[in-house]
Every structure is written in structure tokens, then in C-alpha cells.
PDB file of C-alpha atoms in Angstrom:
ATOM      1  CA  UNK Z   1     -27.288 -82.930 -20.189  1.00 38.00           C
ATOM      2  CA  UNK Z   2     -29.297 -80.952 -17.427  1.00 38.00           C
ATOM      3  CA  UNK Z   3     -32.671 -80.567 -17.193  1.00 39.00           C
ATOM      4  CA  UNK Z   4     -35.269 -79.100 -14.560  1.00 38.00           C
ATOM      5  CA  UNK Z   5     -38.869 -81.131 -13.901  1.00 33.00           C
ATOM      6  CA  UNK Z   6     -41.146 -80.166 -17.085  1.00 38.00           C
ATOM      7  CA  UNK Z   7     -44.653 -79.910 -16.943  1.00 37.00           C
ATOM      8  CA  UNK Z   8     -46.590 -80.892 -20.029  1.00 39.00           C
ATOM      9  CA  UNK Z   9     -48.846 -78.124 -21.188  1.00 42.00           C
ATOM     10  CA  UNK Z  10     -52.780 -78.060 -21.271  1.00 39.00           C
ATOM     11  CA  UNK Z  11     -54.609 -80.217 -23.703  1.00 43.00           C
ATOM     12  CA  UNK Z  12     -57.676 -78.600 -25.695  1.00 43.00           C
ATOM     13  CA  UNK Z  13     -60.081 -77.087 -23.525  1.00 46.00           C
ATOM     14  CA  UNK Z  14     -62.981 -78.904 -24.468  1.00 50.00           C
ATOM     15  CA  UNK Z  15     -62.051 -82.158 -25.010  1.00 53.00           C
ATOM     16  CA  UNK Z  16     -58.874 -82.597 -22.626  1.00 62.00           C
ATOM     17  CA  UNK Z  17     -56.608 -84.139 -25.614  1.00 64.00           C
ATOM     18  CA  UNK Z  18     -53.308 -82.560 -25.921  1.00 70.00           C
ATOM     19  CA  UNK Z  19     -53.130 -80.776 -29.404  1.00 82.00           C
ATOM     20  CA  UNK Z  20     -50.762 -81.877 -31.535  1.00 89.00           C
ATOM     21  CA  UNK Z  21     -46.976 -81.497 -30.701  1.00 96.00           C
ATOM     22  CA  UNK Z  22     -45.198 -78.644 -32.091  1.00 98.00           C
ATOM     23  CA  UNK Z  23     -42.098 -77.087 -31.391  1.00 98.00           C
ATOM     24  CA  UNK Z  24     -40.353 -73.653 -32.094  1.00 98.00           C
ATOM     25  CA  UNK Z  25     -36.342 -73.351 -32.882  1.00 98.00           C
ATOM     26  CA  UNK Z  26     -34.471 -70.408 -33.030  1.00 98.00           C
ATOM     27  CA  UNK Z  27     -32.203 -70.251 -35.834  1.00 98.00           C
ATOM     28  CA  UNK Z  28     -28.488 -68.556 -35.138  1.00 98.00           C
ATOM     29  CA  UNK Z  29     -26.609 -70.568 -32.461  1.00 98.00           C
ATOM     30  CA  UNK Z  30     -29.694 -73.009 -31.964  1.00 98.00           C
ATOM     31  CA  UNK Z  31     -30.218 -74.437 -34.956  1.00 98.00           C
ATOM     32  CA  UNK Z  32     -27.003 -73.099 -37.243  1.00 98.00           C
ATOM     33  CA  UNK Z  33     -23.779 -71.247 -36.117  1.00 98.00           C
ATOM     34  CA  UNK Z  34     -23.644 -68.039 -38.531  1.00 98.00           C
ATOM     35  CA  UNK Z  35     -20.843 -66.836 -37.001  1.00 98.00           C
ATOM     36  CA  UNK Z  36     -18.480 -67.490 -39.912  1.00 98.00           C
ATOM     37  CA  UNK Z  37     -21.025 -66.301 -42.937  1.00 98.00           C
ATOM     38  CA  UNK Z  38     -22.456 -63.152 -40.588  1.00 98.00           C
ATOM     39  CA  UNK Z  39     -18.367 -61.934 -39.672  1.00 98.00           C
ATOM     40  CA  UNK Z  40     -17.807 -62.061 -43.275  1.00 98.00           C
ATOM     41  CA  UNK Z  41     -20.885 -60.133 -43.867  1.00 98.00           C
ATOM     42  CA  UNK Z  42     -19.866 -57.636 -41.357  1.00 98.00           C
ATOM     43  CA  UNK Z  43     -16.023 -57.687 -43.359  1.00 98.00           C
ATOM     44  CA  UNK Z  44     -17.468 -56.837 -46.533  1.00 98.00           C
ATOM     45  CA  UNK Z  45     -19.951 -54.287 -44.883  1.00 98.00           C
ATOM     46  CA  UNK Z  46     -17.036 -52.166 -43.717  1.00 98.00           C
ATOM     47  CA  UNK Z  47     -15.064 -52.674 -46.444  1.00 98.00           C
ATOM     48  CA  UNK Z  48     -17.694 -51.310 -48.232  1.00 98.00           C
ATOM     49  CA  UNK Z  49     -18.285 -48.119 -46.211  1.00 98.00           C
ATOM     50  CA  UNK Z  50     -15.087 -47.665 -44.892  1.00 98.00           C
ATOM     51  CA  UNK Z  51     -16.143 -47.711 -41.667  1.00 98.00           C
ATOM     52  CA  UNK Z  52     -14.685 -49.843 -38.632  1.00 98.00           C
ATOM     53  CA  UNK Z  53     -16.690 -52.643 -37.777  1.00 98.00           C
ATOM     54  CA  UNK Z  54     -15.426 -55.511 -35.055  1.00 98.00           C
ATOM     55  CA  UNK Z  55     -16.476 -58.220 -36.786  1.00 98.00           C
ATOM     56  CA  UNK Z  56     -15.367 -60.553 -34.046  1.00 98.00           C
ATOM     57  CA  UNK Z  57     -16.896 -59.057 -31.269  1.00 97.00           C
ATOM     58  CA  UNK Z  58     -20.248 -58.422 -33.440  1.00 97.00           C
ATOM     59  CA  UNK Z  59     -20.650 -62.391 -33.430  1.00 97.00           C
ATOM     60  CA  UNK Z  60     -19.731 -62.864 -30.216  1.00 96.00           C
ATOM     61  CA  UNK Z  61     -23.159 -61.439 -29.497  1.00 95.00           C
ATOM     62  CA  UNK Z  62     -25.941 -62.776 -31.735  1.00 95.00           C
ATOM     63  CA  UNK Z  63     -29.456 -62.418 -31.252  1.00 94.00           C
ATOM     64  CA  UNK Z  64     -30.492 -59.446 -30.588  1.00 94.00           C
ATOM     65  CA  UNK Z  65     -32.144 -57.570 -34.134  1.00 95.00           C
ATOM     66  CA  UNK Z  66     -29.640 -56.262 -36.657  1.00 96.00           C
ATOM     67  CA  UNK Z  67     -30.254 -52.491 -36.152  1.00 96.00           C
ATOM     68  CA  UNK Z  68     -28.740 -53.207 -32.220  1.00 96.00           C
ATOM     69  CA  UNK Z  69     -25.654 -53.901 -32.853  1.00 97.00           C
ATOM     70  CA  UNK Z  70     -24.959 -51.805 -36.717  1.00 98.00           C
ATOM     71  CA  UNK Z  71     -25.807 -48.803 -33.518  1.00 98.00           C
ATOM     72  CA  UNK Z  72     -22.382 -49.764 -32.265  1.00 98.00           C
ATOM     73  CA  UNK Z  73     -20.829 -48.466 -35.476  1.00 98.00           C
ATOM     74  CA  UNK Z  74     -23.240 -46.334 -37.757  1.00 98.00           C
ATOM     75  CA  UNK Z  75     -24.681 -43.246 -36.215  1.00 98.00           C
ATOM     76  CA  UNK Z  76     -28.166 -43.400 -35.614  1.00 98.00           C
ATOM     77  CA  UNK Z  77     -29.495 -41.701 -38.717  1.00 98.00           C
ATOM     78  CA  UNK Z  78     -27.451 -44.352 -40.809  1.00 98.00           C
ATOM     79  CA  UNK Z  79     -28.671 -47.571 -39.185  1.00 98.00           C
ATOM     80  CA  UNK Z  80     -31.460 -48.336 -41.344  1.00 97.00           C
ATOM     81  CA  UNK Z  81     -30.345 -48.061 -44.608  1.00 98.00           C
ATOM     82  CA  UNK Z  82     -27.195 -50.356 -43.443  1.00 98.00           C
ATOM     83  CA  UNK Z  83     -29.220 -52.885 -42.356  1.00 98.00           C
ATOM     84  CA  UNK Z  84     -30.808 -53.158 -45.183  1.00 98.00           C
ATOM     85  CA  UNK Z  85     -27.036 -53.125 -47.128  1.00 98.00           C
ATOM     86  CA  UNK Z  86     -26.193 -55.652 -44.728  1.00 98.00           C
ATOM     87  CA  UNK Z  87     -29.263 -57.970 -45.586  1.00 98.00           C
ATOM     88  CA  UNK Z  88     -28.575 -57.254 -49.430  1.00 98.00           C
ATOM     89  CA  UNK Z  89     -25.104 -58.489 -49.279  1.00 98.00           C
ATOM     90  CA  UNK Z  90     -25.784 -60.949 -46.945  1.00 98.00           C
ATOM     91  CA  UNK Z  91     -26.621 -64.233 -49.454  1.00 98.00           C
ATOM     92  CA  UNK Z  92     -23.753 -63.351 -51.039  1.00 98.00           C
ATOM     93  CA  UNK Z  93     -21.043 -64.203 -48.079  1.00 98.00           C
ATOM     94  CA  UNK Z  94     -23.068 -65.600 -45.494  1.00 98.00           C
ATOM     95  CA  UNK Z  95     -24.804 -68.639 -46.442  1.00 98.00           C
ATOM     96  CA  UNK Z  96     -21.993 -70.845 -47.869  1.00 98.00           C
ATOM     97  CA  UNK Z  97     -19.692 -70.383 -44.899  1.00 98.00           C
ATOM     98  CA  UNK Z  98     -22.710 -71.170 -42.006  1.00 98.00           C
ATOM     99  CA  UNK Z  99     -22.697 -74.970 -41.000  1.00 98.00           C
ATOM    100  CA  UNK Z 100     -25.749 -77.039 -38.814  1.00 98.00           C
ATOM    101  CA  UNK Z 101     -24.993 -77.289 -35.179  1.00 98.00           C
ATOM    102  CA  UNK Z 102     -24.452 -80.245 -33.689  1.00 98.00           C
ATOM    103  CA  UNK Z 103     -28.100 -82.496 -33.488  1.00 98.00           C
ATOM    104  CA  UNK Z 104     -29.968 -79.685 -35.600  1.00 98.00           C
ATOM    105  CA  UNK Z 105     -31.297 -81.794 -38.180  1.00 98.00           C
ATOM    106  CA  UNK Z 106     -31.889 -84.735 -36.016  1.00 98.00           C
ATOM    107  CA  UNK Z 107     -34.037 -82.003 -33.503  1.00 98.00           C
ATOM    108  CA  UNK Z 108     -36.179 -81.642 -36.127  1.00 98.00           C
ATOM    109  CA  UNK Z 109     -36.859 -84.924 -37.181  1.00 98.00           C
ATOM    110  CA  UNK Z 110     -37.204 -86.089 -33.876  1.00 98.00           C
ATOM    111  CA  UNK Z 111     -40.411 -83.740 -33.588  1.00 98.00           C
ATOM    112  CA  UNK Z 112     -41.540 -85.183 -36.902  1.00 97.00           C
ATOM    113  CA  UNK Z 113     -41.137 -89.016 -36.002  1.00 96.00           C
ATOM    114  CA  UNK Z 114     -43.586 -88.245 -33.143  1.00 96.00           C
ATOM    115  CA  UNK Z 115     -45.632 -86.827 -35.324  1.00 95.00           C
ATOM    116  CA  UNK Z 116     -45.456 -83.225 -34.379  1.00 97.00           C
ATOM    117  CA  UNK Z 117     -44.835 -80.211 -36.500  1.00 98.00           C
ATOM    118  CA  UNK Z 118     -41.456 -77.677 -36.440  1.00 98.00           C
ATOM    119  CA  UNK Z 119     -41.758 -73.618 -36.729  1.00 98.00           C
ATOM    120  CA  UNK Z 120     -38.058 -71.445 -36.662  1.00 98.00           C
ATOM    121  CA  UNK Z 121     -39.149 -67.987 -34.894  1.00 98.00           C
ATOM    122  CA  UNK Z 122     -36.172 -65.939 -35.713  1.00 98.00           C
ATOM    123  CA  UNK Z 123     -34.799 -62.104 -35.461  1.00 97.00           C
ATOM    124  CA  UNK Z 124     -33.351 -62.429 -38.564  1.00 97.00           C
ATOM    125  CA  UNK Z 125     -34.618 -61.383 -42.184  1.00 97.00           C
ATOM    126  CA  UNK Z 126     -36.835 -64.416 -43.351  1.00 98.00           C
ATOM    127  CA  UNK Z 127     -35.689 -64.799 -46.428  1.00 98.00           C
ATOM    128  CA  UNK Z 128     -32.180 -65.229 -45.483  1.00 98.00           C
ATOM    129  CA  UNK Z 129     -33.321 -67.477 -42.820  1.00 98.00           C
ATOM    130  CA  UNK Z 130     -35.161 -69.457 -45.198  1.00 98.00           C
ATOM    131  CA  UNK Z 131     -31.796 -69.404 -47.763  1.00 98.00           C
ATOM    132  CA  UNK Z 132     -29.910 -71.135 -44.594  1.00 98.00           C
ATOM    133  CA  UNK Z 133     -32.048 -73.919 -43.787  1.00 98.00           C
ATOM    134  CA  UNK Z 134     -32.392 -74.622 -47.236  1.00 98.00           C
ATOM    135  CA  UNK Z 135     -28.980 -74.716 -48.033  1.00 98.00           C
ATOM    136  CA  UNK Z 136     -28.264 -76.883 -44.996  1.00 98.00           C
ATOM    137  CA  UNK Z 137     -31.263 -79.458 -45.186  1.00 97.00           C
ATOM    138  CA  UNK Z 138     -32.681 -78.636 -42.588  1.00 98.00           C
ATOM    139  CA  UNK Z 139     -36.722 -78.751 -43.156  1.00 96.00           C
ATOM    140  CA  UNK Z 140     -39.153 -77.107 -40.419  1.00 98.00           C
ATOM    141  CA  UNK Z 141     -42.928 -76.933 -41.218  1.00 98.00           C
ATOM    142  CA  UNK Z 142     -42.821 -73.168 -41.108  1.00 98.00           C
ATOM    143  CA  UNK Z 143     -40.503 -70.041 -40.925  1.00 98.00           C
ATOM    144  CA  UNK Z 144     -41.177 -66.832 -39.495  1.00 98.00           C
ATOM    145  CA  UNK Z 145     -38.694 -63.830 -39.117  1.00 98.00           C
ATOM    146  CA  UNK Z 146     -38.252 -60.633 -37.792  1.00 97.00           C
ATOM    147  CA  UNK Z 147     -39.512 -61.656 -34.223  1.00 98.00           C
ATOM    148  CA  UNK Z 148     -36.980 -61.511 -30.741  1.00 98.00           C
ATOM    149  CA  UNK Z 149     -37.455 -61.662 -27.338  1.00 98.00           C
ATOM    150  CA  UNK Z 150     -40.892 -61.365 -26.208  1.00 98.00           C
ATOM    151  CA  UNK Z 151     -42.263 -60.659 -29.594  1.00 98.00           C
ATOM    152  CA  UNK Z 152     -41.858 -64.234 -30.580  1.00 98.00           C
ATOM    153  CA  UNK Z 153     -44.415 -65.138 -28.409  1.00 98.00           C
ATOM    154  CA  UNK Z 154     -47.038 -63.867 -31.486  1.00 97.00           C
ATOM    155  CA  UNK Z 155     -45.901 -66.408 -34.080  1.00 98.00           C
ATOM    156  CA  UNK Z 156     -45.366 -69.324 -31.420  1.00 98.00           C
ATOM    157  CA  UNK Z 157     -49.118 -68.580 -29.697  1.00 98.00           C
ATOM    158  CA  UNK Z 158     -50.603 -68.453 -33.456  1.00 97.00           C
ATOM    159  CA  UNK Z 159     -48.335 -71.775 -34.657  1.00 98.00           C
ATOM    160  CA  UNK Z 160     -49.712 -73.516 -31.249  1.00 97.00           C
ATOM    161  CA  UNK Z 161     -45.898 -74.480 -29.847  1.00 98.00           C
ATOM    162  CA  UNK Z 162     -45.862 -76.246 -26.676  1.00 97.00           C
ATOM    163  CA  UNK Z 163     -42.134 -76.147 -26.745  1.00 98.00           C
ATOM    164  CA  UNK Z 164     -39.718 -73.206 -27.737  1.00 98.00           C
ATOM    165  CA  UNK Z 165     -36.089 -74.293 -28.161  1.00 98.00           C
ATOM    166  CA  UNK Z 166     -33.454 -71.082 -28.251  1.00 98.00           C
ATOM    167  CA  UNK Z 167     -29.764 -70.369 -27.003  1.00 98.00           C
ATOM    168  CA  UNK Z 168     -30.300 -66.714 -25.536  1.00 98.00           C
ATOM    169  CA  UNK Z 169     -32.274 -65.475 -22.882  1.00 98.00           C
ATOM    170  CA  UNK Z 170     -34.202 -63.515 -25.634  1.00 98.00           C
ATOM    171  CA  UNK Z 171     -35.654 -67.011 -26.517  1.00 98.00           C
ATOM    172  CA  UNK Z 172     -36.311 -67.631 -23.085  1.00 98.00           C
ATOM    173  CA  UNK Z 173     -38.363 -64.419 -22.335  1.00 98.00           C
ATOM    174  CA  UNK Z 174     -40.241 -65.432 -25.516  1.00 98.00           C
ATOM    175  CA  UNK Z 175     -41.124 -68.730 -24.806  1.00 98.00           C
ATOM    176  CA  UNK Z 176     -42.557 -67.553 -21.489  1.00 98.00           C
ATOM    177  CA  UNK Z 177     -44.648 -64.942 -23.131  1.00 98.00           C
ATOM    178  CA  UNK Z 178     -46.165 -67.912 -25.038  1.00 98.00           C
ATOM    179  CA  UNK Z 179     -46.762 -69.769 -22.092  1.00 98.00           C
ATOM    180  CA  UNK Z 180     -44.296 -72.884 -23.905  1.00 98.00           C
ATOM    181  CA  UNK Z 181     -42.033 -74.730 -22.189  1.00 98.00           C
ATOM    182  CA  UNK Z 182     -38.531 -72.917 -22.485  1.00 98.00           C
ATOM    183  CA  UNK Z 183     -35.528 -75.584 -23.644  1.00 98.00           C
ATOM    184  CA  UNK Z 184     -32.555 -73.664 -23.977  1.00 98.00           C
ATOM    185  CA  UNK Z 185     -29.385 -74.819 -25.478  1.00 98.00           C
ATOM    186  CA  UNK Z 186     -25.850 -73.475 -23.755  1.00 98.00           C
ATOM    187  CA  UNK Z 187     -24.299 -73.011 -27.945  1.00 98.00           C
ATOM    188  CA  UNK Z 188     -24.431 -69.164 -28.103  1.00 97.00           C
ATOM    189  CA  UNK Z 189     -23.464 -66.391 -25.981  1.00 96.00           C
ATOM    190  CA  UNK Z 190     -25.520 -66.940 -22.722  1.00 97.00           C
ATOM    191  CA  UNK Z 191     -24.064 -69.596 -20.437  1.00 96.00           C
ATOM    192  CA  UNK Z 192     -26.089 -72.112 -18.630  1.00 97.00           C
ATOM    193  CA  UNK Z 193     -26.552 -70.445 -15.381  1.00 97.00           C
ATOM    194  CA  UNK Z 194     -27.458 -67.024 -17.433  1.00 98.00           C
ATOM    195  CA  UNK Z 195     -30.507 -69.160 -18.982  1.00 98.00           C
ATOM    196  CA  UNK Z 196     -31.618 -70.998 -15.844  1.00 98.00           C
ATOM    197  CA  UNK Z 197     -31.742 -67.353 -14.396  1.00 98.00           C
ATOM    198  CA  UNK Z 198     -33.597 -66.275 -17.304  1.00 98.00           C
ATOM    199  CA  UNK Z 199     -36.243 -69.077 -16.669  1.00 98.00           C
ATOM    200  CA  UNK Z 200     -35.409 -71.799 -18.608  1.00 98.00           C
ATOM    201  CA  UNK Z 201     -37.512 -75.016 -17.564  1.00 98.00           C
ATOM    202  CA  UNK Z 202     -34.843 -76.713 -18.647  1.00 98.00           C
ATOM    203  CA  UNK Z 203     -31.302 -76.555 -20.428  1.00 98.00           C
ATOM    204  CA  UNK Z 204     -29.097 -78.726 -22.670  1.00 98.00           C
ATOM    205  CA  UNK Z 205     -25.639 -78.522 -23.410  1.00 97.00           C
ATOM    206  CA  UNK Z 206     -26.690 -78.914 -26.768  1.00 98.00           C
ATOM    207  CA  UNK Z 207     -29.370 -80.146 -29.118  1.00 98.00           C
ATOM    208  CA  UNK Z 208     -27.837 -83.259 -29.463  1.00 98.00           C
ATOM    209  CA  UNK Z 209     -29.552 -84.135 -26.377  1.00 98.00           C
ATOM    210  CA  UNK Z 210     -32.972 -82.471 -27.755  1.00 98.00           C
ATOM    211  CA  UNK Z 211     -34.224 -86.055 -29.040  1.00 98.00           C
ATOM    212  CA  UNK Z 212     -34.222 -88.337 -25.988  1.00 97.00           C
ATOM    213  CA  UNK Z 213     -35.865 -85.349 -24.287  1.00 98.00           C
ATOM    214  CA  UNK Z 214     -38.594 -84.603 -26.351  1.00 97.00           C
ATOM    215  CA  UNK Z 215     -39.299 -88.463 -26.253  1.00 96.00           C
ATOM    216  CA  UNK Z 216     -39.753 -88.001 -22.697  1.00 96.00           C
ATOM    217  CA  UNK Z 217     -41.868 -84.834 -22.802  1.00 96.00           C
ATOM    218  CA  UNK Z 218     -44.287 -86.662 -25.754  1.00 93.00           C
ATOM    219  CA  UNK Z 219     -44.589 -89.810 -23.004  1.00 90.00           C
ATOM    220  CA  UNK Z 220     -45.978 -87.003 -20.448  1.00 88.00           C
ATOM    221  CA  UNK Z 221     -48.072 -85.262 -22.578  1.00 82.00           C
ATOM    222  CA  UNK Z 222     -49.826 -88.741 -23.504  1.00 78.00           C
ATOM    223  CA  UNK Z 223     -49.389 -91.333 -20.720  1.00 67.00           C
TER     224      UNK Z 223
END
């Protein structure tokens, strides 16, 4: 595990309490790696339409919205009405084949057992979101979709996160818009030094190590 010196954000400004802990995952490559259910997604998708889609090199890249990288293969005029295809079939071959990363459900438990709450701010479609975490267990507080980069910073500002935990530098532009903490994890396609660049306060090799830090951060916040 690395980490960088983390500053515990402001309490309420009236009273000088922190407010309650809460803490925002990204979903593909923080939380679950899709890259099995979303390649056979892609698969079917050009099966479908007959037209050439690298499936491999499509995963190699996740985070960014759908429409980015159906651009690489559908003319421009066509993207929208794929993506929506590619959410339609997407139940169908995606969610079985998706497993938990390493620590996920124990990342969001530890939040819990120190009494703080758990939102997943994700690019992806929210109801297919939802269909993953429900078919892996895994139970945040809230789920909001349809959000990257900088935009996240809407639903973490209005859930109140402190914290924003993502594996792309997306997630790390996002969590700085929302003036949280950035924790990124090194699981997806941006290495470590890509995030610290980014801004990261601090990086993990994986959320396996999320626990013991967030123990630390909650002794911080309230000495």
C-alpha cells in the first residue's frame, strides 16, 4: 500500500462537528471487474450488427461513457441508438460473468462499521449498475449513474462524501471537483503514477487495503 498525508475535511460550519462519514465508489474496476460480462456484451453487439468491434481492446479502457468508445466503431449518426442496443442486451451477458474485486464488499462494510454511509457514482446506466451490485452482494446506501469525470462531483456534493474512491483519473478529477479526498485504486487502466499525477491524495494497490485506511482517516476526522 501507498498513501500520501490526508487531510480530514471540514466539519459543519456552525457547529465544528464533522458530518457524518460517507464515501463514494466507482463501480467498473473499483468496486467490480466487468471486463468479462462488458467483452461479451461488446461480442454479441457485433455479432448482432455485423460490424467489427475489438472487444479486447474496448475493456482495456473502461470508464469513460459508453457513446466514447461505440465512436471507435459506429459512425457518428449510429452511436446513440447502439448504446442504447448495447444497454438492452447488456443484463443478458454481462451480469453473470462480472465478479467483486478483491476487498469490495469488505470496503463497504468497513464504512458501515464506522457508522458512515456508501454512494456508487458511476458512468454507467443505473439500472445495470444496480443489477451488478445486486447480483454480487454488494450493498451501498445509494446508486447514482450516468455521471464521469468532473460531473460526479454533483451527486457526491449533494450525497455529502468526504471520500471518493475510483481507479481512473476520471474519478480523480471528480473527486476534486467535490472538494473529497481522492483514494484511487491502481485495478483498472491508469497506473499508479498516472493517478498520483492526476491528484490523487492518496493511492492503493487495491481496495483490500481500503479498510485499515479509512480506520485511520475516521481517527483524524474525530481525535
Amino acid at each position: 500500500m501507498t498513501s500520501e498525508t490526508t487531510a480530514a475535511p471540514a466539519g459543519s460550519a456552525d457547529t465544528g462537528v464533522p458530518a457524518p462519514l460517507t464515501v463514494g465508489f466507482d463501480l467498473d474496476m473499483t468496486l467490480i471487474d466487468s471486463r468479462p460480462g462488458i467483452r461479451a456484451a461488446y461480442v454479441a453487439l457485433s455479432a448482432e450488427t455485423g460490424v467489427y468491434v475489438d472487444a479486447d481492446a474496448a475493456v482495456s479502457r473502461l470508464g469513460p461513457p459508453l457513446a466514447e468508445e461505440l465512436a471507435h466503431w459506429f459512425p457518428p449518426e449510429e452511436v446513440e441508438a447502439m448504446a442504447d442496443r448495447f444497454r438492452a442486451i447488456y443484463p443478458a451477458f454481462a451480469i453473470e460473468p462480472t465478479h467483486a474485486l478483491p476487498g469490495a464488499r469488505e470496503a463497504v462494510e468497513a464504512v458501515r462499521e464506522l457508522g458512515g454511509r456508501t454512494v456508487v457514482v458511476t458512468a454507467k446506466h443505473e439500472p445495470n449498475a444496480r443489477l451488478h451490485l445486486d447480483h454480487l452482494g454488494i450493498r451501498p446506501d445509494a446508486v447514482v449513474g450516468w455521471l464521469w469525470a468532473e460531473a460526479k462531483a454533483v451527486a457526491l456534493r449533494e450525497h455529502g462524501a468526504q471520500v471518493y474512491v475510483g481507479d481512473h483519473v476520471g474519478d480523480v478529477r471528480g473527486a476534486r471537483a467535490a472538494g473529497a479526498v481522492s483514494v484511487a485504486v491502481a485495478t483498472g487502466p491508469c497506473p499508479e503514477r498516472e493517478l498520483r499525477e492526476a491528484g490523487a491524495d492518496v493511492v492503493l494497490l487495491d481496495l483490500t487495503a481500503l479498510p485499515a485506511w479509512l480506520a485511520e482517516f475516521a481517527r483524524i476526522r474525530n481525535p
